[in-house]
Short mmCIF file of C-alpha atoms in Angstrom, two decimals:
data_model
loop_
_atom_site.label_atom_id
_atom_site.label_comp_id
_atom_site.label_asym_id
_atom_site.label_seq_id
_atom_site.Cartn_x
_atom_site.Cartn_y
_atom_site.Cartn_z
CA MET A 1 -0.23 -0.13 0.26
CA ASN A 2 2.05 3.43 -0.90
CA GLN A 3 1.23 5.33 2.01
CA GLN A 4 4.25 7.67 1.48
CA ASN A 5 2.37 10.94 2.97
CA ALA A 6 3.64 14.09 2.16
CA ARG A 7 4.87 16.51 4.83
CA THR A 8 4.57 19.73 4.40
CA ARG A 9 6.38 21.98 7.53
CA ARG A 10 5.59 25.59 6.65
CA ALA A 11 6.69 27.99 9.23
CA GLY A 12 5.81 31.84 10.58
CA ALA A 13 3.25 31.83 13.48
CA THR A 14 2.45 34.88 14.35
CA GLY A 15 -0.19 36.78 16.61
CA VAL A 16 0.34 34.75 20.17
CA LYS A 17 -1.29 36.64 22.49
CA ALA A 18 0.60 37.98 25.69
CA LEU A 19 -0.96 36.58 27.79
CA ILE A 20 -0.22 33.21 26.37
CA GLY A 21 3.65 31.57 26.57
CA ALA A 22 5.52 31.36 24.26
CA ALA A 23 7.32 27.99 25.01
CA ALA A 24 3.26 26.07 24.69
CA VAL A 25 2.22 28.10 21.94
CA ALA A 26 5.59 27.01 19.54
CA ALA A 27 4.71 23.38 20.76
CA THR A 28 1.63 23.23 19.62
CA ILE A 29 2.31 25.12 17.05
CA ALA A 30 4.49 21.95 16.26
CA GLY A 31 1.92 19.48 16.16
CA TRP A 32 -0.89 21.27 13.76
CA ALA A 33 2.33 20.91 11.26
CA LEU A 34 3.38 18.15 10.96
CA LEU A 35 1.27 15.02 8.28
CA PRO A 36 0.80 12.48 11.04
CA ALA A 37 2.32 10.25 9.04
CA ASN A 38 1.49 6.53 7.71
CA ASP A 39 5.19 6.28 7.35
CA PRO A 40 6.95 4.99 10.51
CA PRO A 41 7.27 7.94 12.96
CA THR A 42 9.47 7.95 16.44
CA SER A 43 7.43 8.52 19.54
CA ALA A 44 8.71 11.83 19.47
CA ALA A 45 6.63 12.79 15.92
CA ALA A 46 4.06 10.66 16.54
CA ALA A 47 3.21 12.82 20.44
CA GLY A 48 4.01 15.98 17.94
CA ALA A 49 6.88 17.66 19.40
CA THR A 50 7.76 17.71 14.68
CA GLY A 51 6.70 19.96 12.16
CA GLY A 52 6.20 23.96 11.86
CA PRO A 53 3.08 25.50 11.75
CA THR A 54 0.46 25.52 8.14
CA GLU A 55 -1.86 28.09 7.77
CA LEU A 56 -5.61 28.03 8.72
CA ASN A 57 -8.59 29.90 8.14
CA VAL A 58 -11.49 29.16 9.56
CA PRO A 59 -14.53 31.20 7.82
CA GLY A 60 -16.35 33.90 10.67
CA THR A 61 -13.79 34.92 12.12
CA THR A 62 -10.72 36.98 12.08
CA ALA A 63 -7.77 35.32 13.17
CA THR A 64 -5.32 33.57 10.59
CA ASN A 65 -4.39 30.43 11.79
CA PRO A 66 -1.54 28.15 11.57
CA PHE A 67 -2.53 24.57 11.79
CA GLY A 68 -0.23 23.12 10.88
CA GLY A 69 -7.55 -6.12 15.78
CA ASN A 70 -8.12 -7.78 16.48
CA SER A 71 -6.38 -11.49 15.79
CA ASP A 72 -6.00 -13.37 13.21
CA THR A 73 -6.05 -16.18 14.65
CA GLN A 74 -8.56 -16.01 16.64
CA THR A 75 -6.85 -15.63 20.51
CA GLN A 76 -8.08 -12.39 21.65
CA VAL A 77 -9.72 -12.01 25.98
CA GLN A 78 -11.57 -9.85 26.38
CA PRO A 79 -13.74 -9.57 29.51
CA GLN A 80 -16.31 -7.01 30.13
CA THR A 81 -18.22 -8.33 32.69
CA ASN A 82 -17.92 -5.77 34.37
CA PRO A 83 -16.75 -2.21 32.58
CA THR A 84 -16.06 0.08 35.40
CA GLN A 85 -12.56 -1.84 35.92
CA PRO A 86 -10.09 -3.00 34.09
CA GLN A 87 -9.53 -5.24 31.59
CA PHE A 88 -6.76 -7.63 30.75
CA SER A 89 -5.50 -9.21 27.33
CA THR A 90 -3.41 -10.23 24.80
CA PRO A 91 -3.86 -10.06 21.56
CA ARG A 92 -2.93 -12.11 18.65
CA GLY A 93 -1.14 -9.34 15.55
CA PHE A 94 -3.65 -8.77 12.34
CA GLY A 95 -3.69 -10.95 9.55
CA ARG A 96 -4.33 -10.09 5.50
CA GLN A 97 -8.12 -9.99 6.30
CA ALA A 98 -7.52 -7.15 9.03
CA GLN A 99 -10.80 -6.19 11.53
CA PRO A 100 -10.16 -3.40 13.38
CA PHE A 101 -8.47 -3.28 16.20
CA THR A 102 -10.43 0.22 18.08
CA ARG A 103 -12.56 2.30 16.18
CA SER A 104 -13.06 5.83 16.15
CA HIS A 105 -16.84 7.04 16.86
CA SER A 106 -18.35 10.33 18.51
CA SER A 107 -17.42 10.85 21.88
CA ARG A 108 -19.07 8.35 24.20
CA MET B 1 2.08 -5.20 -2.55
CA ILE B 2 0.86 -8.76 -1.72
CA GLU B 3 2.05 -10.27 1.82
CA GLN B 4 3.89 -13.18 1.08
CA THR B 5 4.55 -13.99 4.24
CA VAL B 6 3.02 -14.39 7.30
CA PRO B 7 4.05 -12.81 9.72
CA ARG B 8 5.18 -12.88 13.45
CA PRO B 9 2.33 -12.53 15.68
CA ALA B 10 3.14 -9.58 17.90
CA GLN B 11 2.58 -10.03 20.90
CA ILE B 12 0.16 -6.98 21.79
CA GLN B 13 -1.15 -6.31 25.33
CA GLN B 14 -4.19 -4.09 25.68
CA LEU B 15 -5.96 -3.13 28.99
CA ALA B 16 -9.21 -1.95 29.10
CA PHE B 17 -11.44 0.38 31.70
CA ARG B 18 -13.86 3.76 32.38
CA ALA B 19 -12.88 6.99 32.56
CA MET B 20 -13.03 10.47 31.95
CA GLY B 21 -17.27 9.41 30.54
CA SER B 22 -15.68 6.96 28.14
CA GLN B 23 -14.21 3.13 27.46
CA ILE B 24 -10.72 3.70 27.55
CA LEU B 25 -8.04 1.03 25.58
CA ALA B 26 -4.35 1.08 25.97
CA ALA B 27 -2.33 -0.91 24.02
CA ILE B 28 0.99 -1.64 24.06
CA ASP B 29 2.69 -4.33 21.46
CA GLY B 30 6.06 -4.76 24.03
CA ASP B 31 7.73 -7.35 26.17
CA GLU B 32 4.86 -8.74 27.89
CA THR B 33 5.90 -8.39 31.45
CA GLU B 34 6.41 -5.10 30.93
CA GLY B 35 3.26 -3.62 28.62
CA THR B 36 1.69 -5.19 31.41
CA ALA B 37 3.24 -3.57 34.16
CA LEU B 38 3.00 -0.81 32.40
CA LEU B 39 -0.84 -0.77 30.74
CA ALA B 40 -1.37 -1.03 34.69
CA GLN B 41 -0.08 2.47 35.86
CA VAL B 42 -2.92 4.07 32.90
CA PRO B 43 -6.11 4.11 34.71
CA ALA B 44 -4.67 5.77 37.02
CA TRP B 45 -3.41 8.42 35.21
CA PHE B 46 -6.82 8.42 34.08
CA GLU B 47 -8.15 8.88 37.33
CA GLU B 48 -5.70 11.82 38.59
CA TRP B 49 -5.79 13.96 35.15
CA GLU B 50 -10.85 13.45 35.66
CA GLN B 51 -9.57 15.00 38.86
CA SER B 52 -7.54 17.87 36.88
CA LEU B 53 -9.97 18.63 34.50
CA SER B 54 -13.31 16.92 35.40
CA ARG B 55 -16.67 19.75 34.93
CA PHE B 56 -18.71 17.43 36.87
CA ARG B 57 -16.98 16.57 40.37
CA ASP B 58 -17.59 19.04 42.28
CA ASP B 59 -13.52 19.10 44.14
CA SER B 60 -11.81 19.20 41.08
CA GLU B 61 -9.58 20.95 39.87
CA LEU B 62 -11.47 23.01 37.32
CA SER B 63 -14.97 23.15 39.77
CA ARG B 64 -12.04 25.44 42.14
CA ILE B 65 -10.57 27.34 39.20
CA ASN B 66 -13.87 27.78 37.95
CA ARG B 67 -15.76 29.32 41.69
CA THR B 68 -12.30 31.92 41.30
CA ALA B 69 -13.89 33.78 37.83
CA GLY B 70 -13.82 37.11 38.61
CA SER B 71 -11.57 37.23 41.11
CA ALA B 72 -8.40 40.37 41.47
CA ALA B 73 -5.85 37.36 41.63
CA PRO B 74 -4.63 35.10 39.03
CA VAL B 75 -4.96 31.08 41.21
CA PRO B 76 -1.50 28.64 41.63
CA VAL B 77 -3.47 25.58 39.08
CA SER B 78 -1.07 21.80 38.77
CA ASP B 79 0.84 21.23 35.38
CA THR B 80 -2.05 19.41 33.88
CA PHE B 81 -4.12 22.24 34.24
CA TRP B 82 -1.67 24.20 33.52
CA ALA B 83 -0.67 22.16 30.09
CA VAL B 84 -4.80 21.43 29.11
CA LEU B 85 -5.32 25.00 30.23
CA GLN B 86 -2.16 26.30 27.36
CA GLN B 87 -3.78 23.29 24.87
CA ALA B 88 -7.09 24.85 25.05
CA LEU B 89 -6.67 28.79 24.65
CA GLN B 90 -4.05 27.54 21.71
CA ALA B 91 -6.56 25.44 19.98
CA ALA B 92 -8.60 28.55 20.41
CA GLN B 93 -6.10 31.07 18.77
CA HIS B 94 -5.93 28.93 16.09
CA THR B 95 -9.12 28.98 15.35
CA GLY B 96 -10.40 31.24 15.88
CA GLY B 97 -12.78 30.76 19.26
CA LEU B 98 -14.39 28.49 17.01
CA VAL B 99 -13.23 25.71 19.50
CA THR B 100 -13.04 27.59 23.39
CA PRO B 101 -11.96 26.79 25.90
CA THR B 102 -15.71 28.36 27.34
CA VAL B 103 -18.47 27.63 26.85
CA LEU B 104 -18.81 25.57 29.73
CA ASN B 105 -22.35 28.65 30.51
CA ALA B 106 -23.37 27.21 27.23
CA LEU B 107 -23.69 23.92 27.64
CA GLU B 108 -25.90 23.66 31.29
CA ALA B 109 -27.80 26.30 29.14
CA ALA B 110 -28.57 23.89 27.12
CA GLY B 111 -28.90 21.34 29.90
CA TYR B 112 -25.98 19.27 30.06
CA ARG B 113 -25.27 19.81 33.42
CA THR B 114 -24.41 16.58 34.96
CA SER B 115 -22.16 13.63 33.20
CA PHE B 116 -24.21 11.70 30.38
CA ASP B 117 -23.23 8.69 31.76
CA THR B 118 -25.62 9.59 34.46
CA LEU B 119 -28.37 10.75 32.09
CA ARG B 120 -28.61 8.47 29.42
CA HIS B 121 -31.53 6.26 30.07
CA ALA B 122 -31.85 4.42 26.47
CA ALA B 123 -30.15 2.47 24.41
CA HIS B 124 -28.91 5.05 21.97
CA GLY B 125 -27.72 7.76 25.30
CA VAL B 126 -31.18 9.80 24.41
CA ALA B 127 -30.47 11.65 27.97
CA THR B 128 -33.47 14.09 29.46
CA PRO B 129 -32.50 16.91 31.65
CA THR B 130 -34.89 18.45 33.97
CA GLY B 131 -34.33 22.71 33.74
CA THR B 132 -35.66 25.32 32.04
CA GLY B 133 -36.05 25.27 28.38
CA PRO B 134 -32.17 26.04 26.21
CA VAL B 135 -31.12 29.91 27.13
CA ALA B 136 -28.60 31.32 24.73
CA ALA B 137 -24.89 31.45 26.32
CA PRO B 138 -24.10 35.59 26.22
CA PRO B 139 -21.91 35.05 22.29
CA SER B 140 -19.06 37.12 24.00
CA ILE B 141 -18.02 33.48 24.53
CA PHE B 142 -16.29 33.24 21.53
CA THR B 143 -14.37 35.87 22.44
CA ARG B 144 -13.93 36.08 26.15
CA TRP B 145 -11.03 33.45 26.19
CA ARG B 146 -9.13 35.66 25.10
CA GLU B 147 -9.57 38.04 27.93
CA ILE B 148 -7.92 34.12 30.36
CA GLU B 149 -4.85 35.85 32.33
CA LEU B 150 -1.77 32.62 32.10
CA HIS B 151 1.27 33.83 34.50
CA PRO B 152 3.88 31.17 33.61
CA GLU B 153 6.40 32.62 36.04
CA THR B 154 3.70 31.81 39.10
CA GLN B 155 2.01 29.01 36.30
CA SER B 156 -1.73 30.24 37.98
CA VAL B 157 -4.46 31.40 36.44
CA ARG B 158 -6.84 34.07 36.50
CA LEU B 159 -10.02 34.02 34.95
CA PRO B 160 -12.35 36.67 34.01
CA ALA B 161 -16.13 37.51 35.76
CA GLY B 162 -18.51 34.92 34.75
CA VAL B 163 -16.68 33.65 32.61
CA ARG B 164 -16.49 29.10 33.49
CA LEU B 165 -14.32 26.25 31.53
CA ASP B 166 -15.00 23.17 30.02
CA PHE B 167 -12.02 21.09 28.70
CA GLY B 168 -14.41 18.53 26.96
CA GLY B 169 -12.71 17.05 24.87
CA THR B 170 -9.23 18.99 25.10
CA ALA B 171 -8.70 17.21 27.97
CA LYS B 172 -9.65 14.04 26.48
CA GLY B 173 -6.95 14.80 23.14
CA TRP B 174 -4.32 15.85 25.96
CA ALA B 175 -5.22 12.40 28.25
CA VAL B 176 -4.49 10.82 25.24
CA ASP B 177 -1.83 11.65 24.06
CA GLU B 178 0.08 12.32 26.88
CA ALA B 179 -0.69 8.36 27.62
CA LEU B 180 1.33 7.84 24.54
CA ARG B 181 3.25 9.77 25.73
CA ARG B 182 4.14 7.43 28.34
CA LEU B 183 3.70 4.62 26.58
CA ALA B 184 6.14 4.93 23.36
CA PRO B 185 9.16 4.51 25.31
CA HIS B 186 8.13 0.67 25.47
CA GLY B 187 7.20 -0.13 22.42
CA PRO B 188 4.21 0.21 19.72
CA ALA B 189 1.52 2.05 20.95
CA LEU B 190 -1.92 2.36 20.49
CA VAL B 191 -4.51 5.34 23.82
CA ASN B 192 -7.78 4.80 22.95
CA ALA B 193 -10.42 7.48 25.12
CA GLY B 194 -13.73 7.83 23.39
CA GLY B 195 -13.26 7.31 19.93
CA ASP B 196 -10.88 9.76 20.33
CA ILE B 197 -7.05 7.77 19.17
CA ALA B 198 -3.44 8.48 19.45
CA VAL B 199 -1.30 5.99 17.69
CA SER B 200 3.41 6.02 18.28
CA GLY B 201 3.67 3.75 15.82
CA PRO B 202 3.02 0.63 13.38
CA THR B 203 3.47 -2.56 15.26
CA ARG B 204 6.74 -4.36 15.33
CA ASP B 205 5.97 -6.52 12.66
CA GLY B 206 5.81 -3.41 11.30
CA ALA B 207 2.05 -3.25 10.41
CA GLY B 208 -0.34 -0.44 10.64
CA TRP B 209 -3.25 -0.55 13.61
CA PRO B 210 -6.27 -1.54 11.63
CA ILE B 211 -8.84 1.30 13.28
CA GLY B 212 -12.45 0.76 12.26
CA VAL B 213 -14.83 4.52 11.95
CA ASP B 214 -17.86 3.92 13.05
CA ALA B 215 -20.80 5.24 11.49
CA PRO B 216 -22.82 7.90 13.15
CA LEU B 217 -24.94 6.76 15.91
CA GLY B 218 -28.42 6.51 13.91
CA LEU B 219 -27.18 6.04 10.74
CA GLU B 220 -28.90 3.26 8.70
CA LEU B 221 -26.21 1.22 6.68
CA ALA B 222 -26.83 -1.72 4.48
CA THR B 223 -24.77 -3.99 6.24
CA ASP B 224 -21.91 -2.79 9.45
CA SER B 225 -21.50 0.08 11.01
CA GLN B 226 -18.12 0.40 9.50
CA LEU B 227 -17.41 3.35 7.73
CA GLU B 228 -13.91 2.85 6.37
CA LEU B 229 -10.39 0.34 8.03
CA LEU B 230 -8.07 2.62 8.41
CA ASP B 231 -4.55 2.00 8.51
CA ILE B 232 -2.52 4.26 11.43
CA ARG B 233 1.06 4.07 11.19
CA GLY B 234 1.39 7.09 13.79
CA GLY B 235 -0.82 10.22 14.22
CA GLY B 236 -4.07 10.31 15.90
CA VAL B 237 -7.70 10.05 15.09
CA ALA B 238 -10.65 11.27 16.55
CA THR B 239 -14.42 11.79 15.40
CA SER B 240 -16.60 14.78 16.74
CA GLY B 241 -20.08 13.59 16.15
CA ARG B 242 -23.88 14.80 17.23
CA ASP B 243 -25.10 11.72 17.73
CA TYR B 244 -24.43 10.07 20.76
CA ARG B 245 -24.49 12.63 23.50
CA ARG B 246 -28.19 13.75 23.10
CA TRP B 247 -30.74 15.27 24.80
CA GLN B 248 -34.20 16.09 24.14
CA GLN B 249 -35.25 19.35 27.00
CA ASN B 250 -38.59 20.63 26.31
CA GLY B 251 -38.92 18.54 23.00
CA THR B 252 -36.38 20.94 21.18
CA TRP B 253 -32.85 18.13 20.28
CA GLN B 254 -29.67 19.27 22.35
CA HIS B 255 -26.67 18.25 21.94
CA HIS B 256 -22.75 18.58 23.82
CA ILE B 257 -20.95 20.65 20.87
CA ILE B 258 -22.21 23.92 21.24
CA ASP B 259 -21.67 26.70 18.37
CA PRO B 260 -19.56 29.75 20.43
CA ARG B 261 -20.30 31.35 17.11
CA SER B 262 -23.83 31.07 18.45
CA GLY B 263 -23.65 30.08 21.91
CA VAL B 264 -26.23 27.06 21.37
CA PRO B 265 -25.19 24.20 20.84
CA ALA B 266 -24.30 23.43 16.35
CA ASP B 267 -26.70 23.55 14.13
CA THR B 268 -25.34 22.03 10.71
CA ASP B 269 -25.42 19.59 8.58
CA VAL B 270 -22.64 17.60 9.79
CA LEU B 271 -23.39 14.44 12.02
CA ALA B 272 -20.38 13.53 12.66
CA ALA B 273 -16.47 14.04 11.29
CA THR B 274 -13.78 12.13 11.33
CA VAL B 275 -9.64 13.60 11.35
CA ILE B 276 -6.42 11.73 10.85
CA GLY B 277 -4.38 14.87 11.94
CA PRO B 278 -0.41 14.52 13.88
CA THR B 279 -2.19 13.67 16.81
CA ALA B 280 -5.21 12.91 19.02
CA SER B 281 -5.42 16.69 20.51
CA ASP B 282 -5.04 17.95 16.26
CA ALA B 283 -7.73 16.02 14.89
CA GLU B 284 -10.05 16.00 17.95
CA ILE B 285 -9.54 20.12 17.47
CA ALA B 286 -10.13 19.90 13.60
CA ALA B 287 -13.25 17.09 13.48
CA LYS B 288 -15.31 19.56 15.37
CA VAL B 289 -14.10 22.76 13.14
CA ALA B 290 -15.44 20.51 10.59
CA LEU B 291 -19.03 20.35 12.40
CA LEU B 292 -18.67 23.49 12.66
CA LEU B 293 -18.00 24.48 9.26
CA GLY B 294 -20.77 22.10 8.00
CA GLY B 295 -20.59 19.28 5.23
CA ALA B 296 -19.12 21.47 2.23
CA GLU B 297 -17.20 24.47 4.05
CA GLY B 298 -15.85 21.87 6.67
CA LEU B 299 -14.29 19.96 3.85
CA ARG B 300 -13.10 22.88 1.91
CA TRP B 301 -11.49 23.51 5.22
CA LEU B 302 -9.42 19.63 5.13
CA GLU B 303 -8.41 20.39 2.13
CA ALA B 304 -6.51 23.00 2.86
CA GLN B 305 -5.08 21.33 6.16
CA PRO B 306 -2.29 19.71 4.74
CA GLY B 307 -1.44 18.19 8.00
CA LEU B 308 -4.76 16.50 8.56
CA ALA B 309 -7.28 14.12 6.50
CA GLY B 310 -10.89 13.48 7.33
CA LEU B 311 -14.42 12.26 6.21
CA LEU B 312 -17.59 13.89 6.97
CA VAL B 313 -20.97 11.83 7.54
CA LEU B 314 -24.10 14.64 6.38
CA GLU B 315 -27.36 14.06 8.27
CA THR B 316 -28.49 13.44 4.47
CA GLY B 317 -26.44 9.60 4.90
CA GLN B 318 -24.18 10.89 2.42
CA VAL B 319 -20.64 10.30 3.27
CA THR B 320 -17.59 12.85 1.99
CA ARG B 321 -13.75 13.01 2.11
CA SER B 322 -10.96 14.66 1.75
CA ARG B 323 -8.37 13.68 -0.86
CA ARG B 324 -5.98 12.98 1.53
CA PHE B 325 -8.41 10.22 3.40
CA ALA B 326 -7.46 7.44 0.75
CA ASP B 327 -3.70 7.81 2.01
CA TYR B 328 -4.67 5.87 5.14
CA VAL B 329 -8.02 3.16 3.99
CA TRP B 330 -6.59 -0.43 4.65
CA SER B 331 -5.62 -2.22 2.03
CA SER B 332 -7.29 -5.61 0.86
CA GLU B 333 -3.45 -5.63 -1.39
CA HIS B 334 -2.16 -3.80 2.32
CA GLY B 335 1.44 -5.82 2.90
CA THR B 336 2.40 -5.65 6.73
#
């Protein structure tokens, strides 16, 4: 599968309010600019610690903003008898007939 | 490329539990003993963060800070609160105020006053809060985040009178990224908090993590509830939707995504927006922006962000995807 996503980085974050710490702003701006790499990233990149700002314009606003398994062997055991208690399980690797390891959906 | 060999099974430890009003999953592909011990710490991390950041706990740091709104002196805050507040204000800065932490009064006016877990009473999460009808929050919430004072020298905060904070999805995204940061040095890891997901990198076998994108609740599909299967090898995935955390108040449907421009739950044709971004926080914020902008403008906005890819589900059932989204779809010819 072609997973080579180009990363685009642009510098130039400006207009940060004085009330917001400059260092923290820089850290976040860096995170917003990095294309999520579907090639192996470093853990620092995964944590949004690299990259530069890109431009964001939200209509109707005044700011110009920087934005930058399932188991194939069926050995997974995930008891869910009490969802409030931590549950451990150890699934095997993903197979060619991949099912989702986990899911994204609206907050629930 | 067609896979030629069967991959070595990875030993992926995972832990599921409930926190922040959501189902949490943490997983690590590493040494079994170390992984299990490490994952056992994750619930305590979330408990500590929830105690600081939850608006539903009267004794949380957030509730305490909200009670100081209008006070003359800044109030010292914890490292966690400081980090999340800065992230929330940066989101407000970057989105021109579309994503802002100053929405608590508006949420409560719409009827969202207690934890959704305690409100829901039906299979589809329909809740019926008590209270009076919806009262529009002052539109000034769109801009009042600018009045919040941060004092780095004392790590303290002062809220202007009438401003109360709700970190909402920002806190969840931050928690996901922070948990991942702690797990990642010990092996490829994944954290999912209520649908907001971060991945540190491919598994030890070099495979991406297969992540499903669920259809919004109530959307009729021919086969199953999954819209897409993604191949995620790093970064974040998050969905913002008005399909689950919704309720009726005096006969009117409300939901939890406030549009700061109006001060009431967003009137948008987007039922749910899923975004892939550099981190869970980035994805969560961007998904909310796309939902608030609406289907057409939200898609145009996603296309203009080189660091993002997204999928929008409209209330008509139509599904639209940004061009870059295809880069993340799991392929049947996927080579591990």
